[in-house]
PDB file of C-alpha atoms in Angstrom:
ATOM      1  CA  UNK A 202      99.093 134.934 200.414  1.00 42.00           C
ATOM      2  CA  UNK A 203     100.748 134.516 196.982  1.00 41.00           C
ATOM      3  CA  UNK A 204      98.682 133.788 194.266  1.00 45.00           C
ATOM      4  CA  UNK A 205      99.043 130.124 192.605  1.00 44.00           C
ATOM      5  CA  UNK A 206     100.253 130.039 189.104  1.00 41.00           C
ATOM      6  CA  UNK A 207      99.314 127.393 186.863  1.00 39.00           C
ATOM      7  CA  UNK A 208     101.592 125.512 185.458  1.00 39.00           C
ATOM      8  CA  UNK A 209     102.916 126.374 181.709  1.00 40.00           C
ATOM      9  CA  UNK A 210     102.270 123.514 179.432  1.00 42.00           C
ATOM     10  CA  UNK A 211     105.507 122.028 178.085  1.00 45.00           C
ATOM     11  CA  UNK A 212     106.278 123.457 174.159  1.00 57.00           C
ATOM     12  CA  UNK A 213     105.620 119.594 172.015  1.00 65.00           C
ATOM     13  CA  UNK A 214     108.855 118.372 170.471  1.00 86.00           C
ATOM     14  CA  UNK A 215     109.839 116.924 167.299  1.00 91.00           C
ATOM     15  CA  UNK A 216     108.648 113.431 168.239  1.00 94.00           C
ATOM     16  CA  UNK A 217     105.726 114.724 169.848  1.00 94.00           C
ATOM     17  CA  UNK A 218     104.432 116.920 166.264  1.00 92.00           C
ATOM     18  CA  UNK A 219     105.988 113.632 164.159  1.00 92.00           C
ATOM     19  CA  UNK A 220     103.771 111.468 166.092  1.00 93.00           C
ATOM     20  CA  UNK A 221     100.599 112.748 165.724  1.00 92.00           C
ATOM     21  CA  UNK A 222     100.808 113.330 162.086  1.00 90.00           C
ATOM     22  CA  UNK A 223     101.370 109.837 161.087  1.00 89.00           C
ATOM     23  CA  UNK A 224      98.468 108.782 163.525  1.00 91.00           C
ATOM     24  CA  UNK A 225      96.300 111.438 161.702  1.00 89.00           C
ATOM     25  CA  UNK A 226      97.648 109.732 158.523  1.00 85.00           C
ATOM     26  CA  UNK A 227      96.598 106.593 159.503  1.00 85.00           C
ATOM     27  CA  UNK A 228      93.277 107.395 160.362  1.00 87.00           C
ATOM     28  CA  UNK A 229      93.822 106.306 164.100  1.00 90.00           C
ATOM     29  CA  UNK A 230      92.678 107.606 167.012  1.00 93.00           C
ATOM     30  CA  UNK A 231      95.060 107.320 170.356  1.00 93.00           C
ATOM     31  CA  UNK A 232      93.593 104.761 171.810  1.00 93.00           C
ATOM     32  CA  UNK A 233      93.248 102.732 168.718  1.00 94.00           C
ATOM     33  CA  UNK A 234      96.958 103.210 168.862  1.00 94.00           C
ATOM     34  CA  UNK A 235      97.306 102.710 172.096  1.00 94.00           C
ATOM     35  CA  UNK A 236      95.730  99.475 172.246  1.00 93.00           C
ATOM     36  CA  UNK A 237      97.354  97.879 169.546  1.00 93.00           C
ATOM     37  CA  UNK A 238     100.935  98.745 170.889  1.00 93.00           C
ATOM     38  CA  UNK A 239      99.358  97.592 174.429  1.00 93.00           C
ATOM     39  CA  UNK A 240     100.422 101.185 175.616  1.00 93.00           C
ATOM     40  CA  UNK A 241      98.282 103.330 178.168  1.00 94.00           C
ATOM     41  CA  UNK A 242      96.106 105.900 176.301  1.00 93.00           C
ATOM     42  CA  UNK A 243      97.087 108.244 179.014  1.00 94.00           C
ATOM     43  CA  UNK A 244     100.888 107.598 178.567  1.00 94.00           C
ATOM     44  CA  UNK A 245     100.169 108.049 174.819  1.00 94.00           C
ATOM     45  CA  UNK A 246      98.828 111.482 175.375  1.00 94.00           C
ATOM     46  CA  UNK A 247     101.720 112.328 177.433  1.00 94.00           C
ATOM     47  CA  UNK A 248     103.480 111.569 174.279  1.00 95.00           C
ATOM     48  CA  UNK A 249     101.918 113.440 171.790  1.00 93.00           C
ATOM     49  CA  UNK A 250     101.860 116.413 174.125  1.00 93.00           C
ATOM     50  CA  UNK A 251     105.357 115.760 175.383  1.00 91.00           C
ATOM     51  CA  UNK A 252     104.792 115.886 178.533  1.00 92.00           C
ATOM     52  CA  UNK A 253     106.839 112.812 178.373  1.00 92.00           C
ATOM     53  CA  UNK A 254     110.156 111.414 176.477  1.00 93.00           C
ATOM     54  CA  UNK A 255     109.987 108.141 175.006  1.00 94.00           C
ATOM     55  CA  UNK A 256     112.687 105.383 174.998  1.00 95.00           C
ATOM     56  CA  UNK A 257     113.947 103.780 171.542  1.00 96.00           C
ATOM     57  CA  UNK A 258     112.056 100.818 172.538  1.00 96.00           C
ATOM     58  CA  UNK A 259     108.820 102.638 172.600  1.00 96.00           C
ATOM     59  CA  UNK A 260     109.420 104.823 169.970  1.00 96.00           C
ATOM     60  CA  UNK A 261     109.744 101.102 167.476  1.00 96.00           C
ATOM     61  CA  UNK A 262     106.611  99.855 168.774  1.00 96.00           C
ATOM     62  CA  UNK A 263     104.555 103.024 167.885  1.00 96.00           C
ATOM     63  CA  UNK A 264     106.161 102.955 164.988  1.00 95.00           C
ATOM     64  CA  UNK A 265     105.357  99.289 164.357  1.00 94.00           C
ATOM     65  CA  UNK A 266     101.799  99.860 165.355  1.00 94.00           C
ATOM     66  CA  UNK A 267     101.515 102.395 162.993  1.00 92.00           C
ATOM     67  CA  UNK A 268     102.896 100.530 160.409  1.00 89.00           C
ATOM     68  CA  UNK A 269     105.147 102.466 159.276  1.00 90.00           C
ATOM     69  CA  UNK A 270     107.675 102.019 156.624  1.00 89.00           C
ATOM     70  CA  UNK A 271     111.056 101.925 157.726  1.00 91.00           C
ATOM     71  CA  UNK A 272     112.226 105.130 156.537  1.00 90.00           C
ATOM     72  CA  UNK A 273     109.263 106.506 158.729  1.00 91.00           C
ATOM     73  CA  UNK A 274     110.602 104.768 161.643  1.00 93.00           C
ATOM     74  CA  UNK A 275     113.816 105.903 161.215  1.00 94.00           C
ATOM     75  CA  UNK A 276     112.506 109.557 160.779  1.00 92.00           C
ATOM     76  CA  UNK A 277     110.295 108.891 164.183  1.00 94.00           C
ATOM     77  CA  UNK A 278     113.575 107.613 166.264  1.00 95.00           C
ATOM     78  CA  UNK A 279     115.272 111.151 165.340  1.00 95.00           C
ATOM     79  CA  UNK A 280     112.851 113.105 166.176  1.00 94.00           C
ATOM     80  CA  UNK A 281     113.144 111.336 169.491  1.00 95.00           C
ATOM     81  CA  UNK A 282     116.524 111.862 169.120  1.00 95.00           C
ATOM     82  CA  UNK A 283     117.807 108.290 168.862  1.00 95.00           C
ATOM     83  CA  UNK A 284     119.716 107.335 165.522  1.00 95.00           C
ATOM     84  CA  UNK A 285     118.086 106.060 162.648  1.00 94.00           C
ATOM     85  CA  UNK A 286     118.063 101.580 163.054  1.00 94.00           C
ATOM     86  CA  UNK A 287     117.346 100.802 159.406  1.00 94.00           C
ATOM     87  CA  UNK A 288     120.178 101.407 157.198  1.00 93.00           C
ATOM     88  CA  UNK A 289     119.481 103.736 153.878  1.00 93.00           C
ATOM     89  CA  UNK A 290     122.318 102.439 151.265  1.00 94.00           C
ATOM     90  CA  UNK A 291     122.620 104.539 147.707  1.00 94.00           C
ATOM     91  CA  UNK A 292     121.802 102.779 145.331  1.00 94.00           C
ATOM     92  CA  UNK A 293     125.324 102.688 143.704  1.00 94.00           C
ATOM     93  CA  UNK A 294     127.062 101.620 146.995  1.00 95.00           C
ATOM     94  CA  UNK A 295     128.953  98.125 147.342  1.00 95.00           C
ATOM     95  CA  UNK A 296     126.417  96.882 149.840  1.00 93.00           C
ATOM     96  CA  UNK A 297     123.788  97.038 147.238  1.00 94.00           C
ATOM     97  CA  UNK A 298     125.904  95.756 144.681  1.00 95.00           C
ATOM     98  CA  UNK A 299     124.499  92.008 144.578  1.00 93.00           C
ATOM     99  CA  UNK A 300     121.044  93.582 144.277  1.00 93.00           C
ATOM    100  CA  UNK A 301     121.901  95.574 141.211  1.00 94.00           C
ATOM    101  CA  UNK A 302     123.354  92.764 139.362  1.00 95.00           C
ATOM    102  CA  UNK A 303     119.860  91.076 139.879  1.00 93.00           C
ATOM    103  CA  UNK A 304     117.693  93.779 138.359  1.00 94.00           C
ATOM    104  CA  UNK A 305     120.227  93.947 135.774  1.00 94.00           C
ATOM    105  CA  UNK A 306     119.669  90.747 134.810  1.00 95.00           C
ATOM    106  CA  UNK A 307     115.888  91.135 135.485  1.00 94.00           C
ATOM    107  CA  UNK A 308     115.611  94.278 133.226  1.00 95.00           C
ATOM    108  CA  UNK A 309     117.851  92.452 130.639  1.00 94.00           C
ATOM    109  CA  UNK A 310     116.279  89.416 129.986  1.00 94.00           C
ATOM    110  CA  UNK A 311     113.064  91.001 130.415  1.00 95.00           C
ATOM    111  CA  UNK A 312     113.661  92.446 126.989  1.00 93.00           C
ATOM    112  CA  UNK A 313     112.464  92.843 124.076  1.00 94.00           C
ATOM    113  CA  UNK A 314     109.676  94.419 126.270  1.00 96.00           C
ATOM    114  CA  UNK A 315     109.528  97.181 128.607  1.00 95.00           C
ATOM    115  CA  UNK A 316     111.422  97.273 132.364  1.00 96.00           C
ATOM    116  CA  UNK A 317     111.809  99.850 134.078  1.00 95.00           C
ATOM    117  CA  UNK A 318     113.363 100.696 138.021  1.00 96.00           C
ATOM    118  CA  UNK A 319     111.695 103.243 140.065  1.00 96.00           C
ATOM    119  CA  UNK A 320     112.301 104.601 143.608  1.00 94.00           C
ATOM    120  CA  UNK A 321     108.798 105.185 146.220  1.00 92.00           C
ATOM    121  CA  UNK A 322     107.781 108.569 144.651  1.00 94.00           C
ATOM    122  CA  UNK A 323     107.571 106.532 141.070  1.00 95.00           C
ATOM    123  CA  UNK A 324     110.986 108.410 140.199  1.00 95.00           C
ATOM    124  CA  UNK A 325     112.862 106.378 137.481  1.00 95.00           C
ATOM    125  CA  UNK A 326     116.211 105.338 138.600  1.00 95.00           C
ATOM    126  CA  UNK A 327     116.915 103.067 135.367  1.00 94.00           C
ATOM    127  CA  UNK A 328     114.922 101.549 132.397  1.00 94.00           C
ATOM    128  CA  UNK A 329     116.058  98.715 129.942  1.00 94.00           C
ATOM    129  CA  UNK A 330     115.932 100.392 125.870  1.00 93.00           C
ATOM    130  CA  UNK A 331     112.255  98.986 125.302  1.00 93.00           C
ATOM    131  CA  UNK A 332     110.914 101.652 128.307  1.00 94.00           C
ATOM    132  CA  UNK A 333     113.158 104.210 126.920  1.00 92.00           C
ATOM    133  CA  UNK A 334     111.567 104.267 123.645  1.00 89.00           C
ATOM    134  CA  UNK A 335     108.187 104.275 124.925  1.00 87.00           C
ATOM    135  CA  UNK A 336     108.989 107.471 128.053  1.00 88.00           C
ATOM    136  CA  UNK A 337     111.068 109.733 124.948  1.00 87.00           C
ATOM    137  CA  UNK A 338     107.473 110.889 123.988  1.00 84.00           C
ATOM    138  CA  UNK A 339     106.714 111.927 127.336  1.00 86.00           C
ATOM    139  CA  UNK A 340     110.037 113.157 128.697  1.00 81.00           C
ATOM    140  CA  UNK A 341     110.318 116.823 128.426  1.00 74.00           C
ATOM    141  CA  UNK A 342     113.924 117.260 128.664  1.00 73.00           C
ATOM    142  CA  UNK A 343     114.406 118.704 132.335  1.00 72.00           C
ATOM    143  CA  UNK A 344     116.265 115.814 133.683  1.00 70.00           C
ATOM    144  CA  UNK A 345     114.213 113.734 136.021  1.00 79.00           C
ATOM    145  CA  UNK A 346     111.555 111.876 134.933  1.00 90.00           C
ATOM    146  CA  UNK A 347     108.792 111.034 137.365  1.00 94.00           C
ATOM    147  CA  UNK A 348     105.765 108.701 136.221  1.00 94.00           C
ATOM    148  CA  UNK A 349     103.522 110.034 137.883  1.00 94.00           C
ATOM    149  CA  UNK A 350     104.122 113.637 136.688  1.00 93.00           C
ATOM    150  CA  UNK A 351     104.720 112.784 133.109  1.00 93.00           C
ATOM    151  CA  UNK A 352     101.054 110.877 133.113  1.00 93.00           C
ATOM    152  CA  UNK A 353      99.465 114.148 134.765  1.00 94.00           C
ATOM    153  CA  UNK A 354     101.436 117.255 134.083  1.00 92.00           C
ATOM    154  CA  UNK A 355     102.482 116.421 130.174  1.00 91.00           C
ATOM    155  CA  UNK A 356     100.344 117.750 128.002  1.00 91.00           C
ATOM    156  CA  UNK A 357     101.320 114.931 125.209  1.00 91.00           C
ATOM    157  CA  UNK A 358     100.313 112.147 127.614  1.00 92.00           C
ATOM    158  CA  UNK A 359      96.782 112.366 126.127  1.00 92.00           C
ATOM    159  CA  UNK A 360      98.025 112.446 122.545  1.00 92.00           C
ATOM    160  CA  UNK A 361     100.598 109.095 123.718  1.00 92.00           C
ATOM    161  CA  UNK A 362      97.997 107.205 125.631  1.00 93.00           C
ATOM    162  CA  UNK A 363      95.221 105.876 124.601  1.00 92.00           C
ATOM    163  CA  UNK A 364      93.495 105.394 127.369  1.00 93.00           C
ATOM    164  CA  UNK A 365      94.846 107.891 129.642  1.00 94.00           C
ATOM    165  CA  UNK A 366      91.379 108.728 131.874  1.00 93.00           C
ATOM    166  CA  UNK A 367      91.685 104.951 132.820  1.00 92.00           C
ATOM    167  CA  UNK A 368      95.519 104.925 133.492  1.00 93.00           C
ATOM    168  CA  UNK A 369      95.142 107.838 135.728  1.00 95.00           C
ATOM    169  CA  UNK A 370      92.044 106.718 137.828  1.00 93.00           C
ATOM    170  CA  UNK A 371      94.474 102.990 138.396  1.00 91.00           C
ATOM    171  CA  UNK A 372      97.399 105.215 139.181  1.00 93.00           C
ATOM    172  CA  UNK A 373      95.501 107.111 141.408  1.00 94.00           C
ATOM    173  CA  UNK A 374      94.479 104.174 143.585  1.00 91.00           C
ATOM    174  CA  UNK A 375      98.171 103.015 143.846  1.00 91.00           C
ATOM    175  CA  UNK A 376      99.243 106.489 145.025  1.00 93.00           C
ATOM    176  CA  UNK A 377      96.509 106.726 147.549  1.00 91.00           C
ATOM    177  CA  UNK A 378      97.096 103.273 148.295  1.00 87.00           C
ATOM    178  CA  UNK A 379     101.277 103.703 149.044  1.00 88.00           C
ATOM    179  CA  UNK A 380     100.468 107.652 150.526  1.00 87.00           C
ATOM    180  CA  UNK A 381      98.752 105.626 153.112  1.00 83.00           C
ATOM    181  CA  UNK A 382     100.574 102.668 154.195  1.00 81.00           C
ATOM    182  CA  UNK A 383     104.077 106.118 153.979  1.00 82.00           C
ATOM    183  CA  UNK A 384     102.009 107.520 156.493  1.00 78.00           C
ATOM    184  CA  UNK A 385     103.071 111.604 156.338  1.00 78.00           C
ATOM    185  CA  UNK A 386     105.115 111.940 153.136  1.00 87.00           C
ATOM    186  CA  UNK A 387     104.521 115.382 151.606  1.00 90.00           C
ATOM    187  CA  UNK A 388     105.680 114.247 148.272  1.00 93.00           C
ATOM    188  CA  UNK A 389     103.845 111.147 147.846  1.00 93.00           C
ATOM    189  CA  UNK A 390     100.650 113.591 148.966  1.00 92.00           C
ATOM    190  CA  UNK A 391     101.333 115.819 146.313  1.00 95.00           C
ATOM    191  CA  UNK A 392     101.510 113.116 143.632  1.00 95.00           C
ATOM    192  CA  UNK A 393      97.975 112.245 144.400  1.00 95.00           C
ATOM    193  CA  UNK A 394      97.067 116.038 144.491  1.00 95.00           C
ATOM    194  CA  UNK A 395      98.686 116.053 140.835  1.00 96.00           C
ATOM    195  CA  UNK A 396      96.602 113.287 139.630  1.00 96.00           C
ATOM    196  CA  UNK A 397      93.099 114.594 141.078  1.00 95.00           C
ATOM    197  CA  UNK A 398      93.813 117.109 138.681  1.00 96.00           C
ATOM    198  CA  UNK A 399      94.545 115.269 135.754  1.00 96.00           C
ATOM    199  CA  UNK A 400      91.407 113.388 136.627  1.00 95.00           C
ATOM    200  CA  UNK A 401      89.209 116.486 136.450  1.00 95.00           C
ATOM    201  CA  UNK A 402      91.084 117.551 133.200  1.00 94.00           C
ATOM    202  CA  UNK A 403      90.772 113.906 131.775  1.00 92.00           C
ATOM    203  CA  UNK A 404      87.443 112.602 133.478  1.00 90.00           C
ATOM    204  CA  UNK A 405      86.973 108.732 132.763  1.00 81.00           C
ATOM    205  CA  UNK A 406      83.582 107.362 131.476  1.00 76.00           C
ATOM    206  CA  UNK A 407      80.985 106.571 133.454  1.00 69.00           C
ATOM    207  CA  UNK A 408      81.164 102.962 134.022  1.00 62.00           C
ATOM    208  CA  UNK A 409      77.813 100.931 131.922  1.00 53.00           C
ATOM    209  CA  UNK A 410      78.759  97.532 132.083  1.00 56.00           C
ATOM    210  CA  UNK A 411      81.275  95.688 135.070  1.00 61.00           C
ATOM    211  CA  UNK A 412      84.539  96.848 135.011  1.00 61.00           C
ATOM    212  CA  UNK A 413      87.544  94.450 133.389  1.00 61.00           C
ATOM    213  CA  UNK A 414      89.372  92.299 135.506  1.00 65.00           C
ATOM    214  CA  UNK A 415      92.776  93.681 134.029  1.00 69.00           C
ATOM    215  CA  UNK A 416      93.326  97.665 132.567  1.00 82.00           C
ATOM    216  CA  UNK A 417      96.090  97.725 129.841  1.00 88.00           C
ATOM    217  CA  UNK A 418      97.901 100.689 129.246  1.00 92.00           C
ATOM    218  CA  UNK A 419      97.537 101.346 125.686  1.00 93.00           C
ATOM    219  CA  UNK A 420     100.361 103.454 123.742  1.00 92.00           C
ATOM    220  CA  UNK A 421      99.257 105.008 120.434  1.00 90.00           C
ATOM    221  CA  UNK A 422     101.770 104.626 117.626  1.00 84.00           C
ATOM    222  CA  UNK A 423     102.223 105.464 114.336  1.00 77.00           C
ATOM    223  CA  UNK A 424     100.244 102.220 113.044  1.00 78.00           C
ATOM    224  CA  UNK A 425      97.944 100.110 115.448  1.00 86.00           C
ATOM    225  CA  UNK A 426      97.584 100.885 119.327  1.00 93.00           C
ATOM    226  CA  UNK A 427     100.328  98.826 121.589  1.00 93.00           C
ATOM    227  CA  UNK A 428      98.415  97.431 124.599  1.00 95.00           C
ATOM    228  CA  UNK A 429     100.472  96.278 127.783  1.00 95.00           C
ATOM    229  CA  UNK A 430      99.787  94.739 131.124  1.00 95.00           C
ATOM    230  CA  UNK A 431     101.473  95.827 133.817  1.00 93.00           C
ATOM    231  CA  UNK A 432     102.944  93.739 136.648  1.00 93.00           C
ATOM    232  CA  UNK A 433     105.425  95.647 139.691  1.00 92.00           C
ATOM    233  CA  UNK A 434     107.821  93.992 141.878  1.00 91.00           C
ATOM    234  CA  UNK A 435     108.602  94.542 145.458  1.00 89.00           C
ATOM    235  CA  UNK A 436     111.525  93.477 147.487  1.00 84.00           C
ATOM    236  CA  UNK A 437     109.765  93.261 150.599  1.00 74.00           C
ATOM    237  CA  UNK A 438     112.758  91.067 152.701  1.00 77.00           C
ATOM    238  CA  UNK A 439     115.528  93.661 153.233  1.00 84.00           C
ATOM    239  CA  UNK A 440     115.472  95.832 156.046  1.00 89.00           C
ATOM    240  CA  UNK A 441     117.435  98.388 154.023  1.00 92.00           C
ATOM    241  CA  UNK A 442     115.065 101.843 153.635  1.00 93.00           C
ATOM    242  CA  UNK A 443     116.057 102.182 149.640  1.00 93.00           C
ATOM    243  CA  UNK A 444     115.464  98.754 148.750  1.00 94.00           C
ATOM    244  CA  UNK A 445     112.235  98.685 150.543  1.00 92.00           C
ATOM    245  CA  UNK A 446     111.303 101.944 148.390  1.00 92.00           C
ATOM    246  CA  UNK A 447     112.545 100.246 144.912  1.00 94.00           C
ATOM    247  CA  UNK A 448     109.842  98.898 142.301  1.00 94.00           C
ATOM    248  CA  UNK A 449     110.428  97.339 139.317  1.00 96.00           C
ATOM    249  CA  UNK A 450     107.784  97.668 136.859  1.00 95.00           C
ATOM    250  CA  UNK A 451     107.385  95.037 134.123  1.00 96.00           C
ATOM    251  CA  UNK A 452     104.773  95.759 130.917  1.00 96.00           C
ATOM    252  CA  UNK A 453     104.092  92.407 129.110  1.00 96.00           C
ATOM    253  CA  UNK A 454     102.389  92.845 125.466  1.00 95.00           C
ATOM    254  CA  UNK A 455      98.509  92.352 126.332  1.00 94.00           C
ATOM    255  CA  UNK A 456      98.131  91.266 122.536  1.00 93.00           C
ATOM    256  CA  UNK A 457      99.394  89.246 119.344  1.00 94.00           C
ATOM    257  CA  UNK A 458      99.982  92.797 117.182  1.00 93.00           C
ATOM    258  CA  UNK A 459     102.259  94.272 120.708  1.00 93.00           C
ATOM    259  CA  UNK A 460     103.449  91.184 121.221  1.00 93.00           C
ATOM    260  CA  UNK A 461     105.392  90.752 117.207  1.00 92.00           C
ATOM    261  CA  UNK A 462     105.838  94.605 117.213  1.00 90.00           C
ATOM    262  CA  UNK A 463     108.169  94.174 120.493  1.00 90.00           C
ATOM    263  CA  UNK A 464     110.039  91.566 118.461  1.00 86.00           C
ATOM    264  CA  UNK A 465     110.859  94.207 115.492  1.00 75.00           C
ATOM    265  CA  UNK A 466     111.972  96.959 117.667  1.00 63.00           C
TER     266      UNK A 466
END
């Protein structure tokens, strides 16, 4: 009699690894996946294992049930080897081309106060003069300037901010807040890791009386402190991956003194 050999599991593709990070990400177990994309748990597992293949159709609703951004679902249908359905336009391409004229506009009559364009990873694509001015302090010469980095890898960011414990806890939440809704993004995860240790390095207060409803950021200046209140826009109603990941950030003067100082500059 020959002996019976068991049968080799199959190696896990692409899609299969992809998968199951951005359901770790999420916090979801497969058959809270599962049943929200009204998918068997079993096929599911099948899935993740790959012990099965799954068509573009399935591949969308996982994606969709996981809610994933769109660049995230068009990394999931390549790893399932499909192409990519949402398109990814430069910024400097024609198709974009009506959009730029509006945050042009935006960022112009915005002025004489702060605007400035940045991409998911808080990467500054453009900024009117007004957040020029107020990033020289903190930009230290290397070419790309990153928020989030600048806030918790710059040194001077405690001698520019007044309140930088307090900007970096509200930062913080955002991060943690976008890293989970991007799902597995390395870079956004790294961010955060960046700011946990500006956190230890600048830890805020320990809160004595109920917080206030809005944080400014507070810029210290040669004369009195210029306080700002932050507001970010979305444009949540393309289906174009780089618009999706665009955020235009808006400081308004949070008092009289920032307010007439703006004027002057």
């Amino acid at each position: 009699m020959f002996a019976r050999v068991a049968p080799q599991p199959t190696e896990a593709g692409p899609f299969a690894a992809a998968l199951r990070r951005f359901r770790a990400a999420r916090r979801m177990s497969q058959l809270d996946l599962a049943l929200g994309c009204d998918v068997s748990a079993r096929h599911l597992s099948f899935l993740e294992s790959g012990r099965a293949r799954p068509s573009r159709d399935m591949v969308l609703r996982l994606a969709a049930g996981l809610l994933a951004p769109l660049g995230a679902r068009n990394a999931l249908l390549q790893a399932a080897g499909f192409a990519p359905m949402f398109p990814a336009s430069p910024l400097a391409s024609e198709a974009l081309a009506p959009l730029r004229a509006i945050l042009t506009e935006m960022m112009a009559r915005h002025a004489p106060n702060p605007a400035l364009l940045v991409n998911r990873h808080w990467t500054v694509l453009d900024a009117n003069p007004a957040a020029r001015a107020l990033l020289a302090p903190l930009d230290d010469g290397t070419g790309e300037m990153n928020v989030v980095r600048m806030l918790a890898e710059n040194p001077l960011a405690a001698l520019a901010i007044g309140n930088l414990a307090e900007v970096l806890e509200e930062m913080s939440a955002r991060l943690r807040l976008e890293a989970l809704e991007a799902g597995d993004d390395p870079v956004l995860a790294g961010l955060v890791a960046g700011l946990d240790a500006a956190r230890a390095r600048y830890p805020a207060a320990a809160a004595t009386t109920p917080r206030r409803p809005l944080i400014p950021l507070v810029l210290n200046t040669a004369g009195q402190p210029l306080r700002f209140l932050s507001t970010i826009v979305h444009f949540g109603t393309s289906e174009d991956v780089t618009v999706r990941d665009l955020r235009l950030e808006l400081l308004f003067p949070a008092d009289d003194h920032t307010r007439a100082a703006m004027v002057t500059v």
